[in-house]
mmCIF file of C-alpha atoms in Angstrom:
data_model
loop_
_atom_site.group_PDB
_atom_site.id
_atom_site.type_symbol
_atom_site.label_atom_id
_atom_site.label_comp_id
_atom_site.label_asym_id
_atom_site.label_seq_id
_atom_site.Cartn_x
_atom_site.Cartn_y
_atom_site.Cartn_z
ATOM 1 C CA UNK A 6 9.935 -1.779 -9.726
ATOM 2 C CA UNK A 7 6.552 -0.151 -10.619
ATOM 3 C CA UNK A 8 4.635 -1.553 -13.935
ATOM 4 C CA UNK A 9 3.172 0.990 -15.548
ATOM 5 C CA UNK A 10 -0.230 -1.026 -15.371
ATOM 6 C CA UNK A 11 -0.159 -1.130 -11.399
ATOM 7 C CA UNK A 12 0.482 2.916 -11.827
ATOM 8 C CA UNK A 13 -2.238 3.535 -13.291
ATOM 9 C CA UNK A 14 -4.620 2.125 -10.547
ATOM 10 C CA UNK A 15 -3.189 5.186 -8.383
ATOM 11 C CA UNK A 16 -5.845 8.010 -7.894
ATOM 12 C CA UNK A 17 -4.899 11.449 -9.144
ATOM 13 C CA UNK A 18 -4.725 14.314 -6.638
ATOM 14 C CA UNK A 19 -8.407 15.180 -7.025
ATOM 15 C CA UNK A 20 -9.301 11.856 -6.927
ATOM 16 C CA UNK A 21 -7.513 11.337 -3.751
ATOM 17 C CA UNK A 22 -8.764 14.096 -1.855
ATOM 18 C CA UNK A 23 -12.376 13.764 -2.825
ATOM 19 C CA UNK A 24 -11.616 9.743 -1.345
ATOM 20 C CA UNK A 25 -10.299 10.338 2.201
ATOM 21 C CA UNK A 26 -13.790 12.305 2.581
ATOM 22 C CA UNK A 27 -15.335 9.230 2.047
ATOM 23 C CA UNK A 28 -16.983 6.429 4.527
ATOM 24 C CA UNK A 29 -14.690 3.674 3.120
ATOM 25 C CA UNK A 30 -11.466 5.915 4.535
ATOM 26 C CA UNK A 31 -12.864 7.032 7.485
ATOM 27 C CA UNK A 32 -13.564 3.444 8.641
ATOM 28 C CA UNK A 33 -9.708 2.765 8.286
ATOM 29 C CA UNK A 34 -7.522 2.788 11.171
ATOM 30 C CA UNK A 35 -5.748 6.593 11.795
ATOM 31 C CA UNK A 36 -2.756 6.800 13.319
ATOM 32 C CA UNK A 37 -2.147 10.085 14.555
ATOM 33 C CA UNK A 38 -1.237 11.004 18.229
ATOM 34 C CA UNK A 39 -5.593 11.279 18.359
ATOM 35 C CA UNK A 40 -6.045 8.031 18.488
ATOM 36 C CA UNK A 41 -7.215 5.680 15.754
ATOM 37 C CA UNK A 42 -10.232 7.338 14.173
ATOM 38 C CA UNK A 43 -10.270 8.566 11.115
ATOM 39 C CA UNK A 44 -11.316 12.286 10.727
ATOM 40 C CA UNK A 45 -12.522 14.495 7.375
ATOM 41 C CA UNK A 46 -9.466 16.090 6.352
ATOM 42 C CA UNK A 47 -10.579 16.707 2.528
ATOM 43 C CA UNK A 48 -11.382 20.190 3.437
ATOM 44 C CA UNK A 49 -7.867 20.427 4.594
ATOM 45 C CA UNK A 50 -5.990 19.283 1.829
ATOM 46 C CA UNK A 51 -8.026 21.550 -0.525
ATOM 47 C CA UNK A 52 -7.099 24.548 1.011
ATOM 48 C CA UNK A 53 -3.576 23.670 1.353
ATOM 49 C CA UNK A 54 -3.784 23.193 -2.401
ATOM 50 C CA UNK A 55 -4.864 26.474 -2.468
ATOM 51 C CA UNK A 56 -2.366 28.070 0.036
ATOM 52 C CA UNK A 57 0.941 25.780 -1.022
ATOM 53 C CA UNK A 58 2.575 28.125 -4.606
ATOM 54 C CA UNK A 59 5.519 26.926 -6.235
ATOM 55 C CA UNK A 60 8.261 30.023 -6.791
ATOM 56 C CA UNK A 61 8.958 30.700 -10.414
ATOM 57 C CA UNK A 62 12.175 29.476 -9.760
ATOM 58 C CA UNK A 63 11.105 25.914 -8.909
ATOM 59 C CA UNK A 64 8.606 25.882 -11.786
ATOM 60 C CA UNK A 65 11.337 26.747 -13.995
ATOM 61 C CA UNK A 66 13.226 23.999 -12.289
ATOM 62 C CA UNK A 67 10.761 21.383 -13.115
ATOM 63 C CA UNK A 68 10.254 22.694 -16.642
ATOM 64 C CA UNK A 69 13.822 22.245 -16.857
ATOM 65 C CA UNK A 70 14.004 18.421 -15.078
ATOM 66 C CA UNK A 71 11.465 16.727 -17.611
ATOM 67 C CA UNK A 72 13.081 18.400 -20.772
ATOM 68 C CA UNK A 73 16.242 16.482 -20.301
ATOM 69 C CA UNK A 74 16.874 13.281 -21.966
ATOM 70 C CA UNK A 75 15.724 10.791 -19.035
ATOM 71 C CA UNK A 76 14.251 13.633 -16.729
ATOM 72 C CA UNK A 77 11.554 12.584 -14.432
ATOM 73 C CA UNK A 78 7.890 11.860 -16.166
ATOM 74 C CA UNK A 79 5.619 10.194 -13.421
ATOM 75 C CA UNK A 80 5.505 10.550 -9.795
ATOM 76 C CA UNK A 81 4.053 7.621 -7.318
ATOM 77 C CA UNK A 82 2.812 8.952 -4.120
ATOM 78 C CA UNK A 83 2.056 6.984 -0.941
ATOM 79 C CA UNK A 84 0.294 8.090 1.435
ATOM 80 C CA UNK A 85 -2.050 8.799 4.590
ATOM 81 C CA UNK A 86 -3.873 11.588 5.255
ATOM 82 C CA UNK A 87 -3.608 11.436 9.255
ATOM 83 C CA UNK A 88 -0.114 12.379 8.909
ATOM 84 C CA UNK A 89 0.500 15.968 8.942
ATOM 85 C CA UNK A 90 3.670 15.230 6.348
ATOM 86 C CA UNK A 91 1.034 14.080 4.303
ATOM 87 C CA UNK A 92 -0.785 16.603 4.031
ATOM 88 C CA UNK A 93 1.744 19.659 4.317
ATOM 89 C CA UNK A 94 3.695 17.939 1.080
ATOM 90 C CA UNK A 95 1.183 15.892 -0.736
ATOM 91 C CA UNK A 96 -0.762 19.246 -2.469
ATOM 92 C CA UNK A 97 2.563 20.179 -2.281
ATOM 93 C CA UNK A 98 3.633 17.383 -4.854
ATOM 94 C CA UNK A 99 0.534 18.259 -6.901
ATOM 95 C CA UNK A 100 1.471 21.722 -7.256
ATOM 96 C CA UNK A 101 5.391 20.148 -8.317
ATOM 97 C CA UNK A 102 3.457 18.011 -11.034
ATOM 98 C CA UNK A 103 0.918 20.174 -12.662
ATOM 99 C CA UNK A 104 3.951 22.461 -12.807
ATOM 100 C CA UNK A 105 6.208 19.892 -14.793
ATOM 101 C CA UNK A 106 3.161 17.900 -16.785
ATOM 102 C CA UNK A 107 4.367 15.020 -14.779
ATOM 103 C CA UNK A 108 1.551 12.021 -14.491
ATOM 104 C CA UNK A 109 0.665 11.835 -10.815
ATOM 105 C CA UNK A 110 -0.800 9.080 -8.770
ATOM 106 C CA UNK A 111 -1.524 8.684 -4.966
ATOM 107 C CA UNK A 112 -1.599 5.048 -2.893
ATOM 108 C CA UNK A 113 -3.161 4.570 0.105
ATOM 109 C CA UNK A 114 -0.642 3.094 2.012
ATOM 110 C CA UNK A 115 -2.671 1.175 4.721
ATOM 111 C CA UNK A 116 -6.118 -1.094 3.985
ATOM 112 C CA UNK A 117 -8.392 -1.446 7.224
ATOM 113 C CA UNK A 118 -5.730 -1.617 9.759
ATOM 114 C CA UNK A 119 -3.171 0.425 10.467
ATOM 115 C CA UNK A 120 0.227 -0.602 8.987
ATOM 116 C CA UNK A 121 2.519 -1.241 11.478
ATOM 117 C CA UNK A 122 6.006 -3.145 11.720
ATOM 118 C CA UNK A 123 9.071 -2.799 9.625
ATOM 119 C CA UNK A 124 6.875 -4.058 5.744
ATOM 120 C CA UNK A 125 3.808 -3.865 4.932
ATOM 121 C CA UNK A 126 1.765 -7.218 4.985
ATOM 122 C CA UNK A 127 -0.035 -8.083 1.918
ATOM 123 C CA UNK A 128 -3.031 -9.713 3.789
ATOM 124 C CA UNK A 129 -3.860 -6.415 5.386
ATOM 125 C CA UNK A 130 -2.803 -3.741 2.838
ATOM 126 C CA UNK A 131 -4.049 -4.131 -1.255
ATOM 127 C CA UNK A 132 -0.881 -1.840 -1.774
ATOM 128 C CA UNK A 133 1.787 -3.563 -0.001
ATOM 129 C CA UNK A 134 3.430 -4.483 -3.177
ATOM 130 C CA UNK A 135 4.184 -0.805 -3.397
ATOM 131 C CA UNK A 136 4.666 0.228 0.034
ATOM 132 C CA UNK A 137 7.538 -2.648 0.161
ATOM 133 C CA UNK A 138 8.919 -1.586 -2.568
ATOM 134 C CA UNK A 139 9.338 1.494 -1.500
ATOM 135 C CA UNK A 140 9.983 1.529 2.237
ATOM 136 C CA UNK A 141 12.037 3.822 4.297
ATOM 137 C CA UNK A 142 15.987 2.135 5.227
ATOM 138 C CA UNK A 143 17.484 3.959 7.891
ATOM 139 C CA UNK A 144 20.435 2.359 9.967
ATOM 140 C CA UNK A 145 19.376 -1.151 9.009
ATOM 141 C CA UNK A 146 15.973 -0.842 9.241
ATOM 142 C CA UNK A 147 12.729 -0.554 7.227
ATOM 143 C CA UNK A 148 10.007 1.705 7.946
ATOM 144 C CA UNK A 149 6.995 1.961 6.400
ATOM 145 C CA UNK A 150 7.025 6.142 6.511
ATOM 146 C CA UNK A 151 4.713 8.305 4.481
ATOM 147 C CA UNK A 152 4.870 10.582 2.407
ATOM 148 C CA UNK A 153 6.653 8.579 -0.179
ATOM 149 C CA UNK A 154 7.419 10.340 -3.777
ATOM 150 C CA UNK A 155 9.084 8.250 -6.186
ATOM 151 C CA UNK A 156 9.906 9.769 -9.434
ATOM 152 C CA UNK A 157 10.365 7.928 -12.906
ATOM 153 C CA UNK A 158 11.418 8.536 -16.012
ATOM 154 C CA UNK A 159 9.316 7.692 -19.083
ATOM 155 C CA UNK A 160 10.754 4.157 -19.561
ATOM 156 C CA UNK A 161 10.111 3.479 -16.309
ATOM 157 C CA UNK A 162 13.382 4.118 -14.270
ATOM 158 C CA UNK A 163 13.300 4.912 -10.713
ATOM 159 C CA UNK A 164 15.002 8.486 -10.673
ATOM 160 C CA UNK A 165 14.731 9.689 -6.917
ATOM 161 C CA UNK A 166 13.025 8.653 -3.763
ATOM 162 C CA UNK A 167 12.005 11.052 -1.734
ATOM 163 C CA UNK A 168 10.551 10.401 2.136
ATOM 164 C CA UNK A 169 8.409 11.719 5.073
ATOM 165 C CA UNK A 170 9.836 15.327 5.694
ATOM 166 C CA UNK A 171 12.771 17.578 4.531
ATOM 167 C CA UNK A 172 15.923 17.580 6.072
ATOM 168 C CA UNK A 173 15.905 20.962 7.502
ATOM 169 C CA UNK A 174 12.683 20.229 9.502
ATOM 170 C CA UNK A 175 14.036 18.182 12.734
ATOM 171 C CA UNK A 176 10.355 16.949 13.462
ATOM 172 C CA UNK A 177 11.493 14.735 16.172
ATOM 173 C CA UNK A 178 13.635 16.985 18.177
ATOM 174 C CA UNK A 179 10.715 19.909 18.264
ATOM 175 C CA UNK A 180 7.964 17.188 18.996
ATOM 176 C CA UNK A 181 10.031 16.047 22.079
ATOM 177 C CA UNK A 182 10.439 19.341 23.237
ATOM 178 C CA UNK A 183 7.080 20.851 22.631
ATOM 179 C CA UNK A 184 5.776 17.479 25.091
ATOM 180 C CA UNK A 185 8.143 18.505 27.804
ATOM 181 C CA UNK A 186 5.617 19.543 30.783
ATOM 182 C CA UNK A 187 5.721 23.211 31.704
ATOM 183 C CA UNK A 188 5.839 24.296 35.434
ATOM 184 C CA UNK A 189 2.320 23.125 37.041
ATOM 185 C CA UNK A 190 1.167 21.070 34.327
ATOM 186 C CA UNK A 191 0.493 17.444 34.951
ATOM 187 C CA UNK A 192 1.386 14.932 31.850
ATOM 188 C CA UNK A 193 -2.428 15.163 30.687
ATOM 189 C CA UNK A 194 -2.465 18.936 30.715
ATOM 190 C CA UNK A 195 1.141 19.122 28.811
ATOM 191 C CA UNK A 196 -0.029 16.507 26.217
ATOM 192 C CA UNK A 197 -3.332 18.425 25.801
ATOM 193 C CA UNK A 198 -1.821 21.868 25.386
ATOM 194 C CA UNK A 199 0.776 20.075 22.721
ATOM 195 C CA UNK A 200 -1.909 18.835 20.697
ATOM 196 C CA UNK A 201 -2.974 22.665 20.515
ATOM 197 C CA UNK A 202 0.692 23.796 20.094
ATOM 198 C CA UNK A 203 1.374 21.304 17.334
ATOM 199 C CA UNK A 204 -1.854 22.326 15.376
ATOM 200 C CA UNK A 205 -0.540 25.721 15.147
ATOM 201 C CA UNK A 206 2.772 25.198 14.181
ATOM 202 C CA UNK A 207 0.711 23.296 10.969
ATOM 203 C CA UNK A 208 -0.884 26.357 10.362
ATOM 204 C CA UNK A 209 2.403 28.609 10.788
ATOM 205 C CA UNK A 210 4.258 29.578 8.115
ATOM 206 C CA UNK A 211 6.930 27.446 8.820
ATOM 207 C CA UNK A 212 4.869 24.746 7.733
ATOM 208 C CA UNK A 213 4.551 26.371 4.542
ATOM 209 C CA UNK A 214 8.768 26.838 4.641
ATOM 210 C CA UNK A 215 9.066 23.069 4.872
ATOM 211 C CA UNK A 216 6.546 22.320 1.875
ATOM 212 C CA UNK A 217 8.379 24.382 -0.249
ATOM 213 C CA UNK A 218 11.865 22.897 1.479
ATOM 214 C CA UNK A 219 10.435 19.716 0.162
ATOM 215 C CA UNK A 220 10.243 20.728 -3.378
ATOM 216 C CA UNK A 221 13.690 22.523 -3.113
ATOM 217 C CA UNK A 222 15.356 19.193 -2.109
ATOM 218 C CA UNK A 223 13.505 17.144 -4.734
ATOM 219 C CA UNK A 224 14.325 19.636 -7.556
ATOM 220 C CA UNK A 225 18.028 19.586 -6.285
ATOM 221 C CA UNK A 226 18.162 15.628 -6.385
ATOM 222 C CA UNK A 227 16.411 15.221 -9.587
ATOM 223 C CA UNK A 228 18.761 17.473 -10.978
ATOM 224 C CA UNK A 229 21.645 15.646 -9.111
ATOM 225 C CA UNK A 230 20.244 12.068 -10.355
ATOM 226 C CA UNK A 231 19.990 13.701 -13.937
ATOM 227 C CA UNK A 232 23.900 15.246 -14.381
ATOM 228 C CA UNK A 233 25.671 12.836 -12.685
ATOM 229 C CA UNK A 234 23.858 10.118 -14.646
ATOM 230 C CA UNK A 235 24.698 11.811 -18.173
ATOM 231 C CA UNK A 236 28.252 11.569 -16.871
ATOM 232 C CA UNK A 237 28.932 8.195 -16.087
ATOM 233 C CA UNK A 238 26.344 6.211 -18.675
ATOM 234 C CA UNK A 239 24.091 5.579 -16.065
ATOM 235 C CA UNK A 240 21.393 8.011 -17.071
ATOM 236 C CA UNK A 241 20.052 8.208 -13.091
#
């Protein structure tokens, strides 16, 4: 799927976050509910770092994932750094492979434009090799969602998949609800104050309960991919 030659032109986390400070990102199409520029979110991502902790029972977890025969080794990230998933799970991730000594790297998943449509398109994206290969199927459809985390063993076999959120956090249910205009307010009003509300609720600790529901379901699948594997011959 992934050679391990394209792999390595991935940026580690440190490399990534010190990059989406940079001009060359911030001229790149956003696509948040702000509009389409680009803001400084480095800061951000460094102190999520900070804040995000794995328990010592999901660090014991990982330990135990990569000492199995065909446990996970590498983990390819894609990514944008408008999207709050992105950067509630991405330091997240980082934390999950400095834990486990797994070899990290990050993708952009956009080039100037913003990606849009069900694949990415190669003229417009220097990563849509990966971002295809990787895309989000739901129902019969392709999505190009971010966060992606796609874990591999060390000869290169895709173990688990993981993408955009954890399944515990209905995103799209409380984002509907949080719009819903409260007596008085006219749409612009309501959509203002829900840009406020939905900033806090990133900075809540629930946001910090669905990082570490992220890891939780990773761990779980890895482990699932891993044992069920062994039994049939499949190894994943």
């Amino acid at each position: 799927m992934i050679s391990p030659a394209r792999f390595a032109t991935g940026m580690t986390f440190d490399e990534y976050v010190r990059y989406t400070g940079t001009p060359e990102n911030l001229a790149r199409e956003a696509g948040s509910w702000r509009g389409i520029e680009r803001r400084d979110f480095s800061g951000v991502l460094r102190a999520w770092y900070t804040r995000v902790q794995l328990s010592p029972v999901q660090m014991d977890a990982i330990r135990w994932l990569v000492a199995q025969p065909g446990g996970p080794a590498r983990v390819l990230v894609i990514s944008e750094e408008w999207s709050s998933d992105c950067r509630r799970d991405v330091p997240a991730l980082a934390r999950l492979a400095e834990a486990g000594g797994l070899e990290l790297r990050i993708f952009p998943r956009d080039g100037r434009k913003l990606g849009r449509g069900p694949r990415a398109n190669p003229d417009e994206s220097p990563t849509a090799d990966i971002v295809n290969a990787l895309l989000n199927e739901k129902d019969g459809q392709t999505f190009q969602s971010v966060p992606v985390a796609a874990f591999f063993t060390r000869d290169w076999r895709c173990l688990y998949r993981h993408v955009e959120f954890p399944a515990i956090y209905h995103k799209e249910r409380l984002y509907t609800a949080m719009q819903v205009p409260r007596p008085g307010e006219s749409r612009e009003q309501a959509w203002e104050r829900f840009l406020g509300d939905w900033l806090a609720l990133q900075l809540s600790p629930f946001f910090l309960l669905w990082a570490s529901a992220t890891i939780d379901e990773i761990l779980s699948a890895l482990h699932e991919r891993i044992i069920v594997g062994a039994a049939t011959g499949q190894g994943g």
